[in-house]
mmCIF file of C-alpha atoms in Angstrom:
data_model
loop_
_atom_site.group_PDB
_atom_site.id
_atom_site.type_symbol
_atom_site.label_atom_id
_atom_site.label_comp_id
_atom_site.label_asym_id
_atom_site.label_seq_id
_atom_site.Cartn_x
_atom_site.Cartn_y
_atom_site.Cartn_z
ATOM 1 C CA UNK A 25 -13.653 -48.891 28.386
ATOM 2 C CA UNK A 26 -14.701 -50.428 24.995
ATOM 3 C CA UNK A 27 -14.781 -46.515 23.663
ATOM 4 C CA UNK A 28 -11.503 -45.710 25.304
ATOM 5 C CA UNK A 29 -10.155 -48.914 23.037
ATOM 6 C CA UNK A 30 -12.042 -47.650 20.131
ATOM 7 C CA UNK A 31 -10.553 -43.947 20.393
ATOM 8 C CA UNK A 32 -7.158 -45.347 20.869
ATOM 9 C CA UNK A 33 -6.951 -47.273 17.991
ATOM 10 C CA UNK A 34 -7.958 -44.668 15.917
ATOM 11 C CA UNK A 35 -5.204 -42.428 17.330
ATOM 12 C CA UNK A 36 -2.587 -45.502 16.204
ATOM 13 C CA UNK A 37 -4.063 -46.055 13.042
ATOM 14 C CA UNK A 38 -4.098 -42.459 11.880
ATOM 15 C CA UNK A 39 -0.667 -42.048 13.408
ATOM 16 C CA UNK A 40 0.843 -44.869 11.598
ATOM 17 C CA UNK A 41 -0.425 -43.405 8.252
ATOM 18 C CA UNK A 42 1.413 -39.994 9.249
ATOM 19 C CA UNK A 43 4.236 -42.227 10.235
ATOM 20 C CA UNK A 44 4.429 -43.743 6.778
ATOM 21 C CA UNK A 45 3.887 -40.505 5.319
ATOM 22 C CA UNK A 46 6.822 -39.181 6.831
ATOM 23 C CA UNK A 47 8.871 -41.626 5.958
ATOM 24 C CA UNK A 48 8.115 -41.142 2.186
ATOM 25 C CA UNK A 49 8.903 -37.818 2.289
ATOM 26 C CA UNK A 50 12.248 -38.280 4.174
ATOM 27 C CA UNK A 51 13.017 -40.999 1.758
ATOM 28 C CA UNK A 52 12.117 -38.878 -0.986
ATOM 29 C CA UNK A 53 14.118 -35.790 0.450
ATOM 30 C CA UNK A 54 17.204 -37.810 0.904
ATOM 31 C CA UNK A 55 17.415 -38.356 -2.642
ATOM 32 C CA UNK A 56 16.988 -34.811 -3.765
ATOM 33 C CA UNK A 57 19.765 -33.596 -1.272
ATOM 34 C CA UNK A 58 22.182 -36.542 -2.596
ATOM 35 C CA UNK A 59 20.871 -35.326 -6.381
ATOM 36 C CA UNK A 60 21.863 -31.271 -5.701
ATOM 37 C CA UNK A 61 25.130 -32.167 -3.912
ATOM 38 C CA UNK A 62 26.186 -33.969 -7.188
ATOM 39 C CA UNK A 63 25.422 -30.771 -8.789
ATOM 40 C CA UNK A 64 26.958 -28.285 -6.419
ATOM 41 C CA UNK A 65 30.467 -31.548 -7.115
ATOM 42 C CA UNK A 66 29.590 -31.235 -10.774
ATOM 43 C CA UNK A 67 29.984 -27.667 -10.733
ATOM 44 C CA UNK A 68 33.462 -27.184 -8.498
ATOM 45 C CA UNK A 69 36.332 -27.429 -11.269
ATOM 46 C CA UNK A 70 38.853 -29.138 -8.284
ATOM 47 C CA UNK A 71 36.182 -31.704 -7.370
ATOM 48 C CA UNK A 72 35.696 -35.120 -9.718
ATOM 49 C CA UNK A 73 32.932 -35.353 -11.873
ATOM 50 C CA UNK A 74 29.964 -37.459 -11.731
ATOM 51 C CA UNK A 75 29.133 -38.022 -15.479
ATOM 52 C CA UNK A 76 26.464 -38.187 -16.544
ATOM 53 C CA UNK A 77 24.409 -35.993 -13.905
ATOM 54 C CA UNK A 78 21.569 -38.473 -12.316
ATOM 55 C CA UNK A 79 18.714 -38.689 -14.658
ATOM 56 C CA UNK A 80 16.459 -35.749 -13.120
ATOM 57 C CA UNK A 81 13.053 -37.236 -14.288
ATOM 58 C CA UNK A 82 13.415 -39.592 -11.268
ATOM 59 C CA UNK A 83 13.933 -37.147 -9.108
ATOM 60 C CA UNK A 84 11.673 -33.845 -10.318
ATOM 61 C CA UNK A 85 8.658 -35.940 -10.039
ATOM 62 C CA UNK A 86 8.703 -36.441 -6.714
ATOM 63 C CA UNK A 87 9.491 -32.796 -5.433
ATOM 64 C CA UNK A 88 6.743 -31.569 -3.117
ATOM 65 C CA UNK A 89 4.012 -29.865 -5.962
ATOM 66 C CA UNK A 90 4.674 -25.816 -6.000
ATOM 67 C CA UNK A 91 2.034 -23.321 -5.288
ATOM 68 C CA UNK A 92 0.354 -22.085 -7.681
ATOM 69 C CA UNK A 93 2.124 -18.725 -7.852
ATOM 70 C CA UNK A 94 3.691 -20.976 -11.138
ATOM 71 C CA UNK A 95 1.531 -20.071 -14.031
ATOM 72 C CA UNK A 96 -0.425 -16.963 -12.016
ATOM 73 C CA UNK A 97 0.849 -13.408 -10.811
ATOM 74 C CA UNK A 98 2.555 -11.948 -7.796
ATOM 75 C CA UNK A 99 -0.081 -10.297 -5.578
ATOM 76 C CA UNK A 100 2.941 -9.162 -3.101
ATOM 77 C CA UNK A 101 6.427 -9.044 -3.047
ATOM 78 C CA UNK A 102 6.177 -12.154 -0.684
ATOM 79 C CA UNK A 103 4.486 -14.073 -3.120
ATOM 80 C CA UNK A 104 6.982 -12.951 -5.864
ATOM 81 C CA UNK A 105 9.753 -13.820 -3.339
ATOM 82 C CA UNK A 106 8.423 -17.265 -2.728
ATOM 83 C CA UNK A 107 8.185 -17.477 -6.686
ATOM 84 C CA UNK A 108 11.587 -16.589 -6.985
ATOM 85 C CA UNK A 109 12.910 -18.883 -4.152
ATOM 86 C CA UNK A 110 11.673 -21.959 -6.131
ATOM 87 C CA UNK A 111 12.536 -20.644 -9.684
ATOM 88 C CA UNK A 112 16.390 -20.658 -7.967
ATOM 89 C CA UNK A 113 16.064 -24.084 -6.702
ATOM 90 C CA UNK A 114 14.580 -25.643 -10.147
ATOM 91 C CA UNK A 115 17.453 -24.148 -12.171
ATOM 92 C CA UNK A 116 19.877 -25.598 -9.944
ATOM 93 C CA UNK A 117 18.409 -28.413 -10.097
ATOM 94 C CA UNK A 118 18.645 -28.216 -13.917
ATOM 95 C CA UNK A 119 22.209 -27.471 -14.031
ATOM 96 C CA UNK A 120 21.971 -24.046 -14.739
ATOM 97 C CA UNK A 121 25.521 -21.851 -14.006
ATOM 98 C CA UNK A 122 24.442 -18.462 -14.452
ATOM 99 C CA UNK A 123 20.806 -17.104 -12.894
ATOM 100 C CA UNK A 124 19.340 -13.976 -13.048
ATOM 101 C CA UNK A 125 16.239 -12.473 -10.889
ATOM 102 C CA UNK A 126 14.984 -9.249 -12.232
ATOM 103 C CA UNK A 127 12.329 -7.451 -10.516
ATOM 104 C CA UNK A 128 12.414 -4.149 -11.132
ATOM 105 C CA UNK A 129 9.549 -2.763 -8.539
ATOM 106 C CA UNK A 130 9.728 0.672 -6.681
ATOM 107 C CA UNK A 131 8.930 -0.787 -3.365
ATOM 108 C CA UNK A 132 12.334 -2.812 -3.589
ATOM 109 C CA UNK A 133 14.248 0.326 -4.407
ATOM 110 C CA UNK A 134 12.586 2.333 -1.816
ATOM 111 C CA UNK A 135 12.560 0.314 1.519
ATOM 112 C CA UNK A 136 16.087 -1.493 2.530
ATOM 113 C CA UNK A 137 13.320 -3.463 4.868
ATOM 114 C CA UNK A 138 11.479 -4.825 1.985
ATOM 115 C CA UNK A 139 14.937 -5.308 0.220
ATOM 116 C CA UNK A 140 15.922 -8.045 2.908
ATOM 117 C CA UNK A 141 12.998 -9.708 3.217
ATOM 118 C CA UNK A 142 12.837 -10.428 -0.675
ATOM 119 C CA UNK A 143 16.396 -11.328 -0.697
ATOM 120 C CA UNK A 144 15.531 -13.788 2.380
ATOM 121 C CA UNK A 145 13.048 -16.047 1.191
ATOM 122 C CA UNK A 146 14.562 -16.067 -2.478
ATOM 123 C CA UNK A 147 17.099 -17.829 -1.530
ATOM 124 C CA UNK A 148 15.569 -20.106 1.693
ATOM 125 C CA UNK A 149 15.240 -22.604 -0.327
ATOM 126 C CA UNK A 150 18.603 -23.163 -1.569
ATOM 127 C CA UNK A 151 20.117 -22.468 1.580
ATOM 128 C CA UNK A 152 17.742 -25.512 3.190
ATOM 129 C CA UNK A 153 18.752 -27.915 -0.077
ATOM 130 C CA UNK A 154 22.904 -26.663 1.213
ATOM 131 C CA UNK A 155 22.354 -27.656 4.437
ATOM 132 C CA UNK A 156 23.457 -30.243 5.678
ATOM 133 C CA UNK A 157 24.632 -31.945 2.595
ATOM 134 C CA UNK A 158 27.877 -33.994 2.828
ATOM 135 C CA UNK A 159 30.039 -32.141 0.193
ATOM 136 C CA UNK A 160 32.635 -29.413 1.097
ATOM 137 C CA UNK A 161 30.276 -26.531 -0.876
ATOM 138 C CA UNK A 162 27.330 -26.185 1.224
ATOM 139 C CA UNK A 163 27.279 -22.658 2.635
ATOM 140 C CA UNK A 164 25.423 -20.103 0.689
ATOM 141 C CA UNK A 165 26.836 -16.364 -0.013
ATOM 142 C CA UNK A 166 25.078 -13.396 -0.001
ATOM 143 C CA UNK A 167 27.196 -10.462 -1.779
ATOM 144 C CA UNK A 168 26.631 -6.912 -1.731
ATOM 145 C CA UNK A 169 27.620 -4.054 -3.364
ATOM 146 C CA UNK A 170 29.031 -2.068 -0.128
ATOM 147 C CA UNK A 171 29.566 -2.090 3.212
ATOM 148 C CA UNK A 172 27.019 0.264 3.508
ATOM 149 C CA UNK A 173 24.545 -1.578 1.688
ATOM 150 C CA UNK A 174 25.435 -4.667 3.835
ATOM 151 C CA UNK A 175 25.373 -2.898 7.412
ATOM 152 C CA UNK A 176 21.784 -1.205 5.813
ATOM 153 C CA UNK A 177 20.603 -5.638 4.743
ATOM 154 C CA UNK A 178 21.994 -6.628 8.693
ATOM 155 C CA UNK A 179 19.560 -3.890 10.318
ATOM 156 C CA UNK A 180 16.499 -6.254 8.999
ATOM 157 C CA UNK A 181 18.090 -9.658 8.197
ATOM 158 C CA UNK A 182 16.530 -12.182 10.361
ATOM 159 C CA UNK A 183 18.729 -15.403 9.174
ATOM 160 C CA UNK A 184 21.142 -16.153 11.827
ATOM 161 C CA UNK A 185 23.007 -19.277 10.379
ATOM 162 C CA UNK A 186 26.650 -18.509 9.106
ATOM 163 C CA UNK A 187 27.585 -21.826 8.631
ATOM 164 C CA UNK A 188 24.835 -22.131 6.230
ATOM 165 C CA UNK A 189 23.971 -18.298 5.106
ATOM 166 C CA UNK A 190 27.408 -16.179 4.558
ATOM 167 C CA UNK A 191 27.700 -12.146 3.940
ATOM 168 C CA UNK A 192 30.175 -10.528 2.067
ATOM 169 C CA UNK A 193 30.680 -7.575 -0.558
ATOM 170 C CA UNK A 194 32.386 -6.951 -4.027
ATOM 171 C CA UNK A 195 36.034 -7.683 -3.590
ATOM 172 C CA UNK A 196 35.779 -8.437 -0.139
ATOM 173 C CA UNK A 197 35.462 -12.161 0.905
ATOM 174 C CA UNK A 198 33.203 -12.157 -2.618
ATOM 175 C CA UNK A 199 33.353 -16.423 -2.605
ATOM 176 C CA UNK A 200 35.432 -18.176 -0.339
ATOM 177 C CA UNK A 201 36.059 -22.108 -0.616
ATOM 178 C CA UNK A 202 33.098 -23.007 1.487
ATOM 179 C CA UNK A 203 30.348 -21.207 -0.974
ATOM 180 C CA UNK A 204 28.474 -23.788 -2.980
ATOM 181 C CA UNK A 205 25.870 -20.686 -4.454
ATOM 182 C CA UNK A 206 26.768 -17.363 -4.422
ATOM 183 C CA UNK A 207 24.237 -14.437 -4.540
ATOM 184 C CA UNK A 208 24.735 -10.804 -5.835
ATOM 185 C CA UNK A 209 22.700 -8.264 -4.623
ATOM 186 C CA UNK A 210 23.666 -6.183 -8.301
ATOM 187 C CA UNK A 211 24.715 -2.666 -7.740
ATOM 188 C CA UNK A 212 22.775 0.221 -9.831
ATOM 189 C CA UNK A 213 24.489 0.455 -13.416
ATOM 190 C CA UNK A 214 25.425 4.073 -12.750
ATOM 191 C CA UNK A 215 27.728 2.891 -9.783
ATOM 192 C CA UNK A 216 31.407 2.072 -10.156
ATOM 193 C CA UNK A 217 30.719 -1.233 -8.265
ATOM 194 C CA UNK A 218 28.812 -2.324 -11.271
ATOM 195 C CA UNK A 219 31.925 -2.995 -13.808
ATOM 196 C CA UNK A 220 33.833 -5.129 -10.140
ATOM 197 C CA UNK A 221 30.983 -7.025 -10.236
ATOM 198 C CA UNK A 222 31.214 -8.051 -14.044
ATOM 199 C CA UNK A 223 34.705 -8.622 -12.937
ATOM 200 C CA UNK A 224 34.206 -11.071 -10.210
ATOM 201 C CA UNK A 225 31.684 -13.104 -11.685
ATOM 202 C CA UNK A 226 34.040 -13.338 -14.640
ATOM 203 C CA UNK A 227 36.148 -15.159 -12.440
ATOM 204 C CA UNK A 228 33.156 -17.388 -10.370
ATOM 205 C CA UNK A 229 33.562 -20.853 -10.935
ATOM 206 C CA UNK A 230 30.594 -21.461 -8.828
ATOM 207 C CA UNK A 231 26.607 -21.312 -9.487
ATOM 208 C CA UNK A 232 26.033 -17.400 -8.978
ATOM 209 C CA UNK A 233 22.250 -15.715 -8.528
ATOM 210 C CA UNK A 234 21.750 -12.112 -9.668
ATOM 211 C CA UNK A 235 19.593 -10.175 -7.802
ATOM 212 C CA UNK A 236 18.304 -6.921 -10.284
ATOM 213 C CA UNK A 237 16.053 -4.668 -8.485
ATOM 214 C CA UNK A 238 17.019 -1.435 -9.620
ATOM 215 C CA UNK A 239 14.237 0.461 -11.473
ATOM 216 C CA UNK A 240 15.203 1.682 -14.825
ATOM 217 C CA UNK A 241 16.526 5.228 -15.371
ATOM 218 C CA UNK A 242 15.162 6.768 -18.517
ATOM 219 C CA UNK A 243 13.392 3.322 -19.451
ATOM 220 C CA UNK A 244 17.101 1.706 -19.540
ATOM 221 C CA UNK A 245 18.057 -1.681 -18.197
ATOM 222 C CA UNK A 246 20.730 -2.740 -16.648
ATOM 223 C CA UNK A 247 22.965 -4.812 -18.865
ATOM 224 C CA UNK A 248 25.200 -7.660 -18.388
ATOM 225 C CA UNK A 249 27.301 -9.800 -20.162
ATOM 226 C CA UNK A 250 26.254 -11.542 -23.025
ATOM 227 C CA UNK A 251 29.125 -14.194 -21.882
ATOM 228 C CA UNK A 252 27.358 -15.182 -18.912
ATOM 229 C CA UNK A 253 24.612 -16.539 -20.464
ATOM 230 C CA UNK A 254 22.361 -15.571 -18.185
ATOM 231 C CA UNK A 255 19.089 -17.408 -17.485
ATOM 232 C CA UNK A 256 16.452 -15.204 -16.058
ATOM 233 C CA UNK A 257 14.906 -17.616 -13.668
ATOM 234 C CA UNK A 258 12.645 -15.302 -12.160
ATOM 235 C CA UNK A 259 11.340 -12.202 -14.120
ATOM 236 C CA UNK A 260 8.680 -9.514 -12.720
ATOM 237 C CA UNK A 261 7.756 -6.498 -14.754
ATOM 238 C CA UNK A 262 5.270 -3.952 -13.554
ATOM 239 C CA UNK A 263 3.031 -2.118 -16.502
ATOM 240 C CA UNK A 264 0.148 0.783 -16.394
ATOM 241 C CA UNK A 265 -2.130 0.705 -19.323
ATOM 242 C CA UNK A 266 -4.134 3.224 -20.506
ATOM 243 C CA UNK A 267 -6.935 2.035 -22.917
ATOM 244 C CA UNK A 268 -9.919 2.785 -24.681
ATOM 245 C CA UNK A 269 -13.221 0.753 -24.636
ATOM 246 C CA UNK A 270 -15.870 2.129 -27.472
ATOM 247 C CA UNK A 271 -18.932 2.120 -25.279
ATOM 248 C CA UNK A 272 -16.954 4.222 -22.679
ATOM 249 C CA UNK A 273 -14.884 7.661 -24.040
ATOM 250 C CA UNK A 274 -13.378 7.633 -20.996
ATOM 251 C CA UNK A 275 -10.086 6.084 -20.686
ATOM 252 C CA UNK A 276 -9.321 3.728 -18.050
ATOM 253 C CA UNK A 277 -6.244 2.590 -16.294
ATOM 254 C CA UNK A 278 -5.251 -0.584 -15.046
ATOM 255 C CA UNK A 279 -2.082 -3.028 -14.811
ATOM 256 C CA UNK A 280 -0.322 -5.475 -16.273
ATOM 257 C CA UNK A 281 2.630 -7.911 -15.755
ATOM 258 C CA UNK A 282 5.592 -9.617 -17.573
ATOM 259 C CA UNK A 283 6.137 -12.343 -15.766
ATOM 260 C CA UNK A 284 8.620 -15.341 -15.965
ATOM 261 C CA UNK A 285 9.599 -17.656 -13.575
ATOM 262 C CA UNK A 286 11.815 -21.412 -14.185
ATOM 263 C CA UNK A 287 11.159 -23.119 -15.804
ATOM 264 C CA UNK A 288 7.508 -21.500 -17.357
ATOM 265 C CA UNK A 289 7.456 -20.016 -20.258
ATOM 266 C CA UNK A 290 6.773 -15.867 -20.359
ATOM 267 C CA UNK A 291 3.639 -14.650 -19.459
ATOM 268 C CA UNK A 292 1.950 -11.400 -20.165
ATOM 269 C CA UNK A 293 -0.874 -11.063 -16.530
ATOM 270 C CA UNK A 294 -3.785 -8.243 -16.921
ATOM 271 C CA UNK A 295 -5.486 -6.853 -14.705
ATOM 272 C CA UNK A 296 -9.249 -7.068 -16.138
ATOM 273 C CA UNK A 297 -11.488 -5.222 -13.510
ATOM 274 C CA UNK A 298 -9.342 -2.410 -12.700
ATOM 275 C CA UNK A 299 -12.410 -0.724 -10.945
ATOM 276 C CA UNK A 300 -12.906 -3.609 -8.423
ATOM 277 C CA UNK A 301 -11.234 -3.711 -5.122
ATOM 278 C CA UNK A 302 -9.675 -6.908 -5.512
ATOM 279 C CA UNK A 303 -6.940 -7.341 -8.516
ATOM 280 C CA UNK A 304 -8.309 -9.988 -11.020
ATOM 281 C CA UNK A 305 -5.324 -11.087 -13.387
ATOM 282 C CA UNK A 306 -5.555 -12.924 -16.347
ATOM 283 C CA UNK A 307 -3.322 -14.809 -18.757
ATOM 284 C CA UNK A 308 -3.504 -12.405 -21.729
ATOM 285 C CA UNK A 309 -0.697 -14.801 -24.011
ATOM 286 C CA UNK A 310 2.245 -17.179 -23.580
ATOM 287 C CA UNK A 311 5.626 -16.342 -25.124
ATOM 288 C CA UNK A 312 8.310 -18.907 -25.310
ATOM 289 C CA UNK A 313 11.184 -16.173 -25.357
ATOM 290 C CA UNK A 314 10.989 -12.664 -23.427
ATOM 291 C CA UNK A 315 8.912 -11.213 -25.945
ATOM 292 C CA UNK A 316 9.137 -7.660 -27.361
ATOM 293 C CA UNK A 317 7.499 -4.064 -25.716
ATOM 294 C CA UNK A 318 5.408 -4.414 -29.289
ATOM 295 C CA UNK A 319 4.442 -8.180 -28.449
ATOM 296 C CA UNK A 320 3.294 -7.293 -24.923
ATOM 297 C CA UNK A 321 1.436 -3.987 -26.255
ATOM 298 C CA UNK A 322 -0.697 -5.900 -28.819
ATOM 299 C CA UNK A 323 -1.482 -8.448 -25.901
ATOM 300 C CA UNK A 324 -2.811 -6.193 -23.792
ATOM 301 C CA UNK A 325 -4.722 -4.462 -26.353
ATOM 302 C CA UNK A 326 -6.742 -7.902 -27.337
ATOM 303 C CA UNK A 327 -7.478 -8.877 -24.171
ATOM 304 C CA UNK A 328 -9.027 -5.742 -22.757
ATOM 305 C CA UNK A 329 -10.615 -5.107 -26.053
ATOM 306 C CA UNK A 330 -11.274 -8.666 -27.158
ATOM 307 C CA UNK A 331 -9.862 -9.871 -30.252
ATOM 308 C CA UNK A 332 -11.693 -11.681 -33.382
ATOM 309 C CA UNK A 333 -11.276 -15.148 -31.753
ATOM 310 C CA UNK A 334 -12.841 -13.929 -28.815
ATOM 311 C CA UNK A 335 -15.880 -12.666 -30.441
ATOM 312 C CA UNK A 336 -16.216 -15.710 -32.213
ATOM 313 C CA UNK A 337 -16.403 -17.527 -29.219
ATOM 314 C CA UNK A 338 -18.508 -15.290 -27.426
ATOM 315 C CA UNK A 339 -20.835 -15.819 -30.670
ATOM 316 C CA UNK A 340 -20.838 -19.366 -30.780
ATOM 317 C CA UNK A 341 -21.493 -19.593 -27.195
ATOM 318 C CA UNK A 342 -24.309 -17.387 -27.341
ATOM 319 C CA UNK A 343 -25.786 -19.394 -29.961
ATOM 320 C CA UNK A 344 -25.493 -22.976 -28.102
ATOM 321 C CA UNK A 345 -27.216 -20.769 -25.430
ATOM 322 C CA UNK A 346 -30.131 -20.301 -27.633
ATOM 323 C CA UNK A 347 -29.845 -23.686 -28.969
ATOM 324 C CA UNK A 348 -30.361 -25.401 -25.843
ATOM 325 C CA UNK A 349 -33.064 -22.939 -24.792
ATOM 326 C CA UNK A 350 -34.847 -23.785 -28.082
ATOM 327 C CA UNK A 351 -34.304 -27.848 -27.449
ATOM 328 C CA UNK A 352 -35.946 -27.380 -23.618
ATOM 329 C CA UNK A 353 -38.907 -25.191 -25.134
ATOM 330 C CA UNK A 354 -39.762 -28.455 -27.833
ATOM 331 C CA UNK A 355 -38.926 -30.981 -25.165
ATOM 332 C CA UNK A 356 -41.468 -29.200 -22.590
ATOM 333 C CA UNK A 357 -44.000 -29.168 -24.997
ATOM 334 C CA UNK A 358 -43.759 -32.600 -26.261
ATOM 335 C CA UNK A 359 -44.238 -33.611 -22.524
ATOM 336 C CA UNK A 360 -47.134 -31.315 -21.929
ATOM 337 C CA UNK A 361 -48.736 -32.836 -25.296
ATOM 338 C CA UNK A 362 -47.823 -36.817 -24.166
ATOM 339 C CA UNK A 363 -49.526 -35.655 -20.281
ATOM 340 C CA UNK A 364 -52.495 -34.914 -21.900
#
């Protein structure tokens, strides 16, 4: 009886913690929703404004802590998905009008499967901040550039919440009054659809997401207006590198990535044992701004051939090595001597 007593309190005791856990993280969700509805309000010209926005250092703090696919690269397109999701969410959450998520990767262009499931959990997490909120703005819409390319998203789209998730194309039910966030899937450059989406989002007085995922033709970009002032939130840039090591003639191949995501600065990823089953990416330099092909280039170069600092190091290191071999060798022998 006495260990039935025993086990039960346990049970109440540990439950009251989750309890109390629980409630911290309701209390502390609460505030974030009431903190992005005044943004979505802030951002609908017919709606009042709440001036100044609410300080956001008391509510950033307390956000749940991200994974770290911050700071680290993509090993799938979930995980660049997921990265993108948040990147979306932390822009809104800084106010940010005008987003852009380029990730310019074959598999996107190839499979309309892969396609929806990117677009899906990029934007879960503003769709869960939307629901639910008490503001007249809290649906999200999806655009595309067709009604092709929409029927092709619906064949794999798992979401089934229209009051929260909306579809639509270009110039067709593009934002109705309802949308708090709108999302374009962008159409290639080369398509006509390309200038009516410039057109539209001209016109968007809402927080609007664009989705790039076209591969380059010919090593061009897609362009958009310098108007918008775009932020690219989310950023994902796929490189082969051929190099050169002196002890091996051989050349070798491996990757690298450009990678941003909100609000991080850029990062330049490579791939360092390209031989090696697993991927093992490492932080080859930091750029404040999207740096240049040159920037990235020289990057690359030093960390798979190790620049001047790096021998340094590797110098200085080896020579505390034998430093602290030669310190043990006198220390032993000064014990041996006082033993005797």
């Amino acid at each position: 009886m006495e260990a039935r007593l025993l086990h039960l309190e346990t049970l109440v005791t540990s439950q009251t913690a989750q309890i109390h856990k629980l409630q911290q993280q309701c209390k502390s969700l609460t505030s974030q929703c009431e903190y992005f509805a005044t943004i979505i309000t802030n951002t609908d010209p017919t709606s009042p404004k709440t001036d100044p926005y609410p300080n956001p250092e008391s509510i950033l703090p307390s956000l749940p802590s991200l994974p770290s696919v911050f700071g680290s690269a993509p090993s799938s397109v979930v995980d660049a998905a997921d990265a993108a999701g948040a990147a979306i969410l932390a822009a809104l959450l800084g106010g940010q009008q005008r987003m852009l998520v380029d990730v310019n990767d074959a598999e996107l262009s190839s499979s309309t499967e892969t396609l929806a499931q990117f677009v899906e959990l990029a934007i879960l997490p503003v769709a869960a901040g939307l629901e639910g909120l008490n503001t007249d703005k809290n649906r999200l819409k999806i655009i595309f550039p067709t009604v092709t390319d929409l029927s092709a998203f619906r064949k794999s789209y798992t979401l089934a919440s229209p009051d929260v998730i909306a579809l639509g194309t270009l110039g067709f039910g593009s934002a109705e009054e309802k949308d708090g966030v709108v999302v374009i899937v962008a159409p290639s450059p080369e398509d006509e659809e390309f200038q009516t989406m410039i057109n539209i989002v001209d016109e968007m007085a809402r927080p609007t997401v664009i989705i790039n995922y076209h591969v380059p033709e010919h090593g061009v970009e897609a362009k958009f207006p310098e108007r918008w002032n775009l932020t690219p939130v989310y950023f994902l840039r796929l490189l082969n590198v051929q190099f050169q090591k002196e002890e091996n003639p051989e050349s070798e191949v491996t990757r690298a990535m450009l990678v941003r995501q909100f609000p991080r600065p850029w990062h330049v990823f490579v791939d360092t044992a390209p031989l090696c089953d697993e991927s093992d990416f490492e932080i080859a330099a930091t750029f404040p701004d999207r740096p240049s092909i040159s920037e990235v280039d020289m990057c690359i170069v030093t960390c798979l051939e190790g620049g001047a600092d790096e021998d340094e190091l590797v110098s200085w290191e080896l020579e505390q090595q034998e430093i602290e071999k030669e310190s043990q060798r006198k220390k032993g022998g000064v014990d041996g001597n006082n033993n005797k």
